[in-house]
JSON list of C-alpha atoms in Angstrom, two decimals:
[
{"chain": "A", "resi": 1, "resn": "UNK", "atom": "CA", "xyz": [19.08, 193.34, 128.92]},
{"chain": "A", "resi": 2, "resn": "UNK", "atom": "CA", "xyz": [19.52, 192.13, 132.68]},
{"chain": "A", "resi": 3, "resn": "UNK", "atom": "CA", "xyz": [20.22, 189.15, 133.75]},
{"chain": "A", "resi": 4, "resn": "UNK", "atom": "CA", "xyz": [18.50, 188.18, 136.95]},
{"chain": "A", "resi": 5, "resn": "UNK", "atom": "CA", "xyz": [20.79, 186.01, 137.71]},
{"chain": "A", "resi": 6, "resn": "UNK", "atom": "CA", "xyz": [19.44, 185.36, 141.77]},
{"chain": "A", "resi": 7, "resn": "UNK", "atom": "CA", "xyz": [16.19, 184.05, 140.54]},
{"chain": "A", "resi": 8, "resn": "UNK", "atom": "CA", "xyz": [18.09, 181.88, 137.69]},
{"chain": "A", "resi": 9, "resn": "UNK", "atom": "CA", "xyz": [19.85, 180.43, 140.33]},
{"chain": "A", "resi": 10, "resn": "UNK", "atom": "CA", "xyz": [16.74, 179.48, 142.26]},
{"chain": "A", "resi": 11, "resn": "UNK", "atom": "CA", "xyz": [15.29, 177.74, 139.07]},
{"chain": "A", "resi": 12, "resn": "UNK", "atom": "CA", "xyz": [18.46, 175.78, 138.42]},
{"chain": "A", "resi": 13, "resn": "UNK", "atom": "CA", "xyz": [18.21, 174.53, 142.22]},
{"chain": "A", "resi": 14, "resn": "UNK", "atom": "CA", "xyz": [14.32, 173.60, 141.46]},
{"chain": "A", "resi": 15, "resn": "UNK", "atom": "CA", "xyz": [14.55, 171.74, 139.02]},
{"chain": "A", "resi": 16, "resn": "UNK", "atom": "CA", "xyz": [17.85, 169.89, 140.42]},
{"chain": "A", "resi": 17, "resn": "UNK", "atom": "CA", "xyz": [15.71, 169.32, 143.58]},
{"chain": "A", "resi": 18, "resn": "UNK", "atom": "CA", "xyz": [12.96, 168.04, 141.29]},
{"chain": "A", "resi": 19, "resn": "UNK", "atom": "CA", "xyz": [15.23, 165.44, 140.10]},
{"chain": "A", "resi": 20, "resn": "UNK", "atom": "CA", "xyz": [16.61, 164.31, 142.95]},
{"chain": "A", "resi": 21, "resn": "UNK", "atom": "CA", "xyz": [13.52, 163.96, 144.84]},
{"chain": "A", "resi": 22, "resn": "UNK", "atom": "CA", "xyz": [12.11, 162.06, 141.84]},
{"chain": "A", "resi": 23, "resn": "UNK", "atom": "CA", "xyz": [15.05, 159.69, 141.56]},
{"chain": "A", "resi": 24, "resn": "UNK", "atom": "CA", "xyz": [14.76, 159.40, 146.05]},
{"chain": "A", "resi": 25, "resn": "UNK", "atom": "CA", "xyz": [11.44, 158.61, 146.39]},
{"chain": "A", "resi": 26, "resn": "UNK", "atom": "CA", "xyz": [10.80, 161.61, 148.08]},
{"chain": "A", "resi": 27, "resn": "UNK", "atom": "CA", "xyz": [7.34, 162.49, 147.75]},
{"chain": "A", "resi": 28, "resn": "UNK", "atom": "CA", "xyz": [7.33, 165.71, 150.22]},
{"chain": "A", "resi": 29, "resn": "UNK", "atom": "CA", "xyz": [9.99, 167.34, 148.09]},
{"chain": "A", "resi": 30, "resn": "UNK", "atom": "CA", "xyz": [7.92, 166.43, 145.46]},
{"chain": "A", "resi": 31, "resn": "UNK", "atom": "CA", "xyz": [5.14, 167.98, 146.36]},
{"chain": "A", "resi": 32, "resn": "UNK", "atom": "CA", "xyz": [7.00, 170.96, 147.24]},
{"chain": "A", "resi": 33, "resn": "UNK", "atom": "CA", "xyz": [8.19, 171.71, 143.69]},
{"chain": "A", "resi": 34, "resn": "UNK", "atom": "CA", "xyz": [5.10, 172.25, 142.39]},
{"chain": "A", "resi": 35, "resn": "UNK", "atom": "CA", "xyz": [2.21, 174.40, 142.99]},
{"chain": "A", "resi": 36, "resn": "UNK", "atom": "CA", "xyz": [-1.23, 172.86, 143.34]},
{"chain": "A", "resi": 37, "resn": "UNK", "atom": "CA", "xyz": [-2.40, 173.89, 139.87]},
{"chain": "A", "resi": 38, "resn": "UNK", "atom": "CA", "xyz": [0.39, 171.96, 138.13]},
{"chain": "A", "resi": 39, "resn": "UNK", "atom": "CA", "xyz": [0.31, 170.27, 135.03]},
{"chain": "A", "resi": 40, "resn": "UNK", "atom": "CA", "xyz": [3.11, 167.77, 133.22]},
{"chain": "A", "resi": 41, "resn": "UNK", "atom": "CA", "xyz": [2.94, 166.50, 129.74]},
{"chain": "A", "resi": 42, "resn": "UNK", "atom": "CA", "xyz": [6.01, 163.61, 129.44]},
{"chain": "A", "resi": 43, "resn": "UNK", "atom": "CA", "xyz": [6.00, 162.30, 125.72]},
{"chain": "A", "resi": 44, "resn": "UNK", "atom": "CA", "xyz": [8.04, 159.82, 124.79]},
{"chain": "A", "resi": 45, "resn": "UNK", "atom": "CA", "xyz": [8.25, 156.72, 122.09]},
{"chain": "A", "resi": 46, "resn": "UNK", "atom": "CA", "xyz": [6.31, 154.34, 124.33]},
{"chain": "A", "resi": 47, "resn": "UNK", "atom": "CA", "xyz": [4.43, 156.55, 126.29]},
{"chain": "A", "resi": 48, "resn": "UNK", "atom": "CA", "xyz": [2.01, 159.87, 127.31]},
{"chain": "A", "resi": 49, "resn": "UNK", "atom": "CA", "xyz": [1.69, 160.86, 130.73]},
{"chain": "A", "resi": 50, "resn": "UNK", "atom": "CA", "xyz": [-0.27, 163.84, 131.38]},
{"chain": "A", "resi": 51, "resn": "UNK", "atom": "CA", "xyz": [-1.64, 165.16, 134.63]},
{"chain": "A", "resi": 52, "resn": "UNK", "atom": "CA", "xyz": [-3.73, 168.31, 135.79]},
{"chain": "A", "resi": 53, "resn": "UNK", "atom": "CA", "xyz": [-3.19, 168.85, 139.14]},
{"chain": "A", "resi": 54, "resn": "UNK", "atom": "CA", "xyz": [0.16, 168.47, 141.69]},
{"chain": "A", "resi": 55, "resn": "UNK", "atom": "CA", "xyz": [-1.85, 165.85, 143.90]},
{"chain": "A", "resi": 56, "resn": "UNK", "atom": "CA", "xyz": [-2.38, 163.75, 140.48]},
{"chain": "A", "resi": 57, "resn": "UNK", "atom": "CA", "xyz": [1.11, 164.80, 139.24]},
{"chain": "A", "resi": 58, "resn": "UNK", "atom": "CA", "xyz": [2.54, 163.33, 142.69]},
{"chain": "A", "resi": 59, "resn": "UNK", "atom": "CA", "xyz": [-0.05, 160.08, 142.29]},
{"chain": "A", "resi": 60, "resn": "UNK", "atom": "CA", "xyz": [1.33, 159.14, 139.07]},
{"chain": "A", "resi": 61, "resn": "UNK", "atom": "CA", "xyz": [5.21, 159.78, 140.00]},
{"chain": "A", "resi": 62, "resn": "UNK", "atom": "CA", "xyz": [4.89, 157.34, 142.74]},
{"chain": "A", "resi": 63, "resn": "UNK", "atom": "CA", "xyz": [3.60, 154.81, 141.21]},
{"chain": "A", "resi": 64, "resn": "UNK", "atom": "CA", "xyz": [8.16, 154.19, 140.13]},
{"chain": "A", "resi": 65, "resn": "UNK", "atom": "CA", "xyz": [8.55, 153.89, 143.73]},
{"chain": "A", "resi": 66, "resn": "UNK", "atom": "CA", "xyz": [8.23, 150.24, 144.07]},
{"chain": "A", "resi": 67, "resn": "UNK", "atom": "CA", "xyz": [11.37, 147.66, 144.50]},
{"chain": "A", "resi": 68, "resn": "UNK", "atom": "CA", "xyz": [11.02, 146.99, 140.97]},
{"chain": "A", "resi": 69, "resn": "UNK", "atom": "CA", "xyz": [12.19, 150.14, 139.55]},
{"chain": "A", "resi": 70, "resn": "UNK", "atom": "CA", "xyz": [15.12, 152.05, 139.62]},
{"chain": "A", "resi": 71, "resn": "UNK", "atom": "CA", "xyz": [16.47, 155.03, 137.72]},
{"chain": "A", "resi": 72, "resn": "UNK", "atom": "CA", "xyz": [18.21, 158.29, 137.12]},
{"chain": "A", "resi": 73, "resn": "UNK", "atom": "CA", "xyz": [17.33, 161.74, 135.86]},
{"chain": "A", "resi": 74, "resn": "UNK", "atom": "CA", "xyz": [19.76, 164.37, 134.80]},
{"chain": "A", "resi": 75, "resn": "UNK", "atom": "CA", "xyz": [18.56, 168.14, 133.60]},
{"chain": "A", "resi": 76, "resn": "UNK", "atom": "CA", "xyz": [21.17, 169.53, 131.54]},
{"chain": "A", "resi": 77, "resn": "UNK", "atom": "CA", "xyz": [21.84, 172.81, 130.23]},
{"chain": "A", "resi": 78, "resn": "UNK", "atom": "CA", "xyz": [19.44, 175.63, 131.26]},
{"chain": "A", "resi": 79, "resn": "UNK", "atom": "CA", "xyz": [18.30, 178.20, 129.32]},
{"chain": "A", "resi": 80, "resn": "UNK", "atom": "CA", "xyz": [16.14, 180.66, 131.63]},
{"chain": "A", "resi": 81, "resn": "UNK", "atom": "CA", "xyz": [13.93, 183.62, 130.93]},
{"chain": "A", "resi": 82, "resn": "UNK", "atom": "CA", "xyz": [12.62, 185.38, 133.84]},
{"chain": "A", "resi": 83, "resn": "UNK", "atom": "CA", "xyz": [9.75, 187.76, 132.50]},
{"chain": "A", "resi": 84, "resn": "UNK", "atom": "CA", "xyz": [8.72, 189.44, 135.67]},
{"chain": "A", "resi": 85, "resn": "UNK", "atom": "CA", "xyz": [9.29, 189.39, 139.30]},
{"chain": "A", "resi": 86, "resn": "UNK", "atom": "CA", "xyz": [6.64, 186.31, 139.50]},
{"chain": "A", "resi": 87, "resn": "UNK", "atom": "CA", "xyz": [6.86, 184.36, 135.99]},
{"chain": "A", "resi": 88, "resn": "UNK", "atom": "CA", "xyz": [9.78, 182.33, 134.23]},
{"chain": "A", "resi": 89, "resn": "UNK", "atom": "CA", "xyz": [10.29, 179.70, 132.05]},
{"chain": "A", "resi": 90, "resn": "UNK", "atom": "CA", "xyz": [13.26, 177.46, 130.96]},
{"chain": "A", "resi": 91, "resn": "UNK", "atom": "CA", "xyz": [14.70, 174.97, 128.96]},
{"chain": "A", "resi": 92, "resn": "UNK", "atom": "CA", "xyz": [16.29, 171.68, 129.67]},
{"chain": "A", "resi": 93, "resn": "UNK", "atom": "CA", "xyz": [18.40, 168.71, 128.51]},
{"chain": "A", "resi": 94, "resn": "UNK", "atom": "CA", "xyz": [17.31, 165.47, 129.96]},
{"chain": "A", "resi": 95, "resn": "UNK", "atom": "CA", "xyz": [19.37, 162.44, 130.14]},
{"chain": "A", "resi": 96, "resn": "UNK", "atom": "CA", "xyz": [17.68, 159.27, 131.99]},
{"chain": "A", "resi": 97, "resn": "UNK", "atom": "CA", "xyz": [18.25, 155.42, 132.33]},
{"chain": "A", "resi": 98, "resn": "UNK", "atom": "CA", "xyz": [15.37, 153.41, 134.35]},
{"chain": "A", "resi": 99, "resn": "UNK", "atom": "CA", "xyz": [14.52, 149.85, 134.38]},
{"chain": "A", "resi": 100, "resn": "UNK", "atom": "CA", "xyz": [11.64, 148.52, 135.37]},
{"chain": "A", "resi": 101, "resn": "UNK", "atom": "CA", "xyz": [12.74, 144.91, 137.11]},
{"chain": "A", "resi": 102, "resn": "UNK", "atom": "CA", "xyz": [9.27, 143.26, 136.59]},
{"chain": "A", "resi": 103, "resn": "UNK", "atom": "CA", "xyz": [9.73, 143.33, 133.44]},
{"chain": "A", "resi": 104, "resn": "UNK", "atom": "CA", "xyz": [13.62, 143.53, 132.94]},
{"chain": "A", "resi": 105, "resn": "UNK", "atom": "CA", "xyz": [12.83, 146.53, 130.29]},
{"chain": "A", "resi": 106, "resn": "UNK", "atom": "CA", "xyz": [15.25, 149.24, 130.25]},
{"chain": "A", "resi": 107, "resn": "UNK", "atom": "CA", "xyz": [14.99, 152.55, 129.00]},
{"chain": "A", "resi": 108, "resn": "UNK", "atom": "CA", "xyz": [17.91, 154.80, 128.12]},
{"chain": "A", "resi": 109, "resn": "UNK", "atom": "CA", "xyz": [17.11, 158.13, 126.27]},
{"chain": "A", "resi": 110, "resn": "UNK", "atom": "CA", "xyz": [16.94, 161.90, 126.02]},
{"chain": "A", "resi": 111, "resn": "UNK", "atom": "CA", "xyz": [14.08, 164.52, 126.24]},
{"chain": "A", "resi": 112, "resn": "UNK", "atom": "CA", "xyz": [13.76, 168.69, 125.86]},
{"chain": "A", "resi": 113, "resn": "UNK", "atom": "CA", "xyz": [12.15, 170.03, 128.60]},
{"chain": "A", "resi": 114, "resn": "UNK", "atom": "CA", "xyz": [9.82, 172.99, 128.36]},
{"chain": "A", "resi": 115, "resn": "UNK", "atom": "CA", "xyz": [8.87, 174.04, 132.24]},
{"chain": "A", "resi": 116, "resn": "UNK", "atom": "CA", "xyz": [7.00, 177.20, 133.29]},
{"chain": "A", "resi": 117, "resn": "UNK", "atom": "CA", "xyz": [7.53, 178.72, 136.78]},
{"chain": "A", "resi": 118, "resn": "UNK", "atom": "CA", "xyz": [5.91, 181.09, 139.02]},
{"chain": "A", "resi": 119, "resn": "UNK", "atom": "CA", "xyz": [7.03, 182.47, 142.36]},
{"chain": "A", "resi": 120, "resn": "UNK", "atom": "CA", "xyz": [4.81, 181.83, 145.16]},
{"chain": "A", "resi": 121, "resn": "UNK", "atom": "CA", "xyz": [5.11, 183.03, 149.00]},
{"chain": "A", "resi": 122, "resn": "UNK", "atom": "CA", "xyz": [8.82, 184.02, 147.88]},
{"chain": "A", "resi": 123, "resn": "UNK", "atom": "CA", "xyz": [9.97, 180.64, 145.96]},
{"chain": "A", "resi": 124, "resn": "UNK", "atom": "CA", "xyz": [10.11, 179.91, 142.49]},
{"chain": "A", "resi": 125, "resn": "UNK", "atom": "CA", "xyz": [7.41, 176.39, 142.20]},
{"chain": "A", "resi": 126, "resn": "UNK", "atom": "CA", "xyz": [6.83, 174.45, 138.65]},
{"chain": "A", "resi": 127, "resn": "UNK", "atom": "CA", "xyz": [3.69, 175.33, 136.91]},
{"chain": "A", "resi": 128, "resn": "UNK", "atom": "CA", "xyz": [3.97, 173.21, 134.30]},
{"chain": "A", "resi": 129, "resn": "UNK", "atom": "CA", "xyz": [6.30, 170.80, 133.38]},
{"chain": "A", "resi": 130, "resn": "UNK", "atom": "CA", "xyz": [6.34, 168.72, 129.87]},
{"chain": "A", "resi": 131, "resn": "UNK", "atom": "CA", "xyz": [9.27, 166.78, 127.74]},
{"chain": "A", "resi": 132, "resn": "UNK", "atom": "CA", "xyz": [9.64, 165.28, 124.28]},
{"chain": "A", "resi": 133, "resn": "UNK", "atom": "CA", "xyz": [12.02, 162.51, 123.59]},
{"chain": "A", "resi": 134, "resn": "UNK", "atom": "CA", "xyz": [14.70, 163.00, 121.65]},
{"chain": "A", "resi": 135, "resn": "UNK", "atom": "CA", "xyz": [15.40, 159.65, 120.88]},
{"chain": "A", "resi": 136, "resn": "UNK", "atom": "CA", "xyz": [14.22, 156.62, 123.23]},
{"chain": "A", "resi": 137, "resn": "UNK", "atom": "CA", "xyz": [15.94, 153.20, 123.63]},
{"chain": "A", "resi": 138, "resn": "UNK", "atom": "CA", "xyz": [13.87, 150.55, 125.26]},
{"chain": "A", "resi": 139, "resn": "UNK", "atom": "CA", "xyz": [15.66, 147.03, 125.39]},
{"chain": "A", "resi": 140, "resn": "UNK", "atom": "CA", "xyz": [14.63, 143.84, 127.37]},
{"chain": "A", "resi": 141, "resn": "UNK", "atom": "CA", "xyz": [17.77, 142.68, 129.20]},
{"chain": "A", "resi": 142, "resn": "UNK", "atom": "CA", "xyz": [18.68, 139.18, 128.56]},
{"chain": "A", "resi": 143, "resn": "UNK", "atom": "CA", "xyz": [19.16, 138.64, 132.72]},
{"chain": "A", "resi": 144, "resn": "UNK", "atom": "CA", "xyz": [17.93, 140.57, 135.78]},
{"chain": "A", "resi": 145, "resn": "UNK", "atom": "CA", "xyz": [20.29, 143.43, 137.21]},
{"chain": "A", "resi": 146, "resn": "UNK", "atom": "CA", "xyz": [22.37, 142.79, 140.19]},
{"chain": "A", "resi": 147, "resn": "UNK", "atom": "CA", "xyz": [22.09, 146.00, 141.91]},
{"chain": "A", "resi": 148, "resn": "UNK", "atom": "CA", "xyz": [24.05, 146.11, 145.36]},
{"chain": "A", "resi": 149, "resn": "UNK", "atom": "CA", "xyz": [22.52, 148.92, 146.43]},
{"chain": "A", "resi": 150, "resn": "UNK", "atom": "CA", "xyz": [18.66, 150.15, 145.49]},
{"chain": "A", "resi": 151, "resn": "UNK", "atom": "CA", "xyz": [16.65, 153.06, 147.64]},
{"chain": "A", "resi": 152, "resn": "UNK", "atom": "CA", "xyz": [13.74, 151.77, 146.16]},
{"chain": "A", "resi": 153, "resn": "UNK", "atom": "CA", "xyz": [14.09, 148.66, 147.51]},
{"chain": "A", "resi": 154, "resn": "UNK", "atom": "CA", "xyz": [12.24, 150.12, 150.83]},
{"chain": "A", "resi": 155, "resn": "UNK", "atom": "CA", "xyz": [9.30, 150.46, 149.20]},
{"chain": "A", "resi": 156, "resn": "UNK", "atom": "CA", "xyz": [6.85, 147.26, 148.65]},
{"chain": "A", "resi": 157, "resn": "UNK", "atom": "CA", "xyz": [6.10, 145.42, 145.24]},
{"chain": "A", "resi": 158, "resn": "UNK", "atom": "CA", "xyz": [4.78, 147.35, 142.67]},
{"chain": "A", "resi": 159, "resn": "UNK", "atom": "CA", "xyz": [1.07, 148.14, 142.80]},
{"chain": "A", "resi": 160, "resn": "UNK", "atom": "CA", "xyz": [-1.43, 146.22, 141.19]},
{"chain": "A", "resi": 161, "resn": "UNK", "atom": "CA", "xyz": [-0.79, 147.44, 137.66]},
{"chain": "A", "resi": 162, "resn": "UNK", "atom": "CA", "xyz": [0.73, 150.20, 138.83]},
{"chain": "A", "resi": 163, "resn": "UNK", "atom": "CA", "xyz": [3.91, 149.78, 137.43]},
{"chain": "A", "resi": 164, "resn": "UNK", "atom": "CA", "xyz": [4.86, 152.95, 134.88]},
{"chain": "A", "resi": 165, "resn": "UNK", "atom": "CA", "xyz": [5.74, 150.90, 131.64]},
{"chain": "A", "resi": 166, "resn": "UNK", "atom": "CA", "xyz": [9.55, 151.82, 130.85]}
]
């Protein structure tokens, strides 16, 4: 069997750019991971998100960029199969923390990604991504957090019941 290790690579750096871009607020580099055609399924013990499209995808992920929210996503572990020259999929540990300060919920838990990737115009984009928790810890904090630094905090107030609930 042969590894292709080049196009591995590129996969690893997607879905670390995913991450980061999620955890940034950076919507562009959102948009860029995906191809328009995307799908997500993101199942966990107090919710279902599910999307059809990368411009819905994109709509929903924003709605966490609001000074009320902060949070951190870690993907773990790859396991990647390239099938062909165009197709892949892979594997991922998740590890996140988020709290949503309108609420003063946190959530603290881990997921298995399942992700499918295609190459298009010469870079590897998701087309689809979906989780289920592992296990999911949602506590309300007894006081507010005193964050010193925030990049959300650049955004505006939440959206009128736009918050995500976590």
């Amino acid at each position: 069997m042969t590894l292709r290790l080049e196009d591995i690579e590129r996969i690893k750096q997607l879905k670390h750019r995913y991450m980061r871009m999620l955890d940034s607020g950076d919507n562009d580099g959102l948009t860029g991971c995906f191809v328009p055609e995307a799908t997500i399924r993101y199942e966990g013990g107090s919710y279902l998100y599910e999307a059809g499209s990368r411009d819905e995808i994109i709509g929903m992920l924003s709605q966490m960029q609001n000074n009320q929210f902060v949070g951190m996503h870690l993907a773990l572990m790859p396991e990647i199969t390239v099938h062909d020259a165009d197709t892949a999929e892979g594997r991922w540990y998740m590890v996140d923390w988020a709290v949503n300060m309108a609420t003063n919920r946190m959530t603290h838990g881990t997921a298995l990604y399942q992700d499918r990737y295609v190459r298009r115009d010469g870079e590897w984009r998701i087309l689809h991504s979906g989780y289920v928790r592992l296990f999911e810890r949602v506590e309300t904090l007894a006081e507010p957090i005193d964050l010193k630094s925030h990049v959300f905090a650049r955004f505006g107030p939440p959206m009128l019941g736009g918050v995500l609930p976590r």
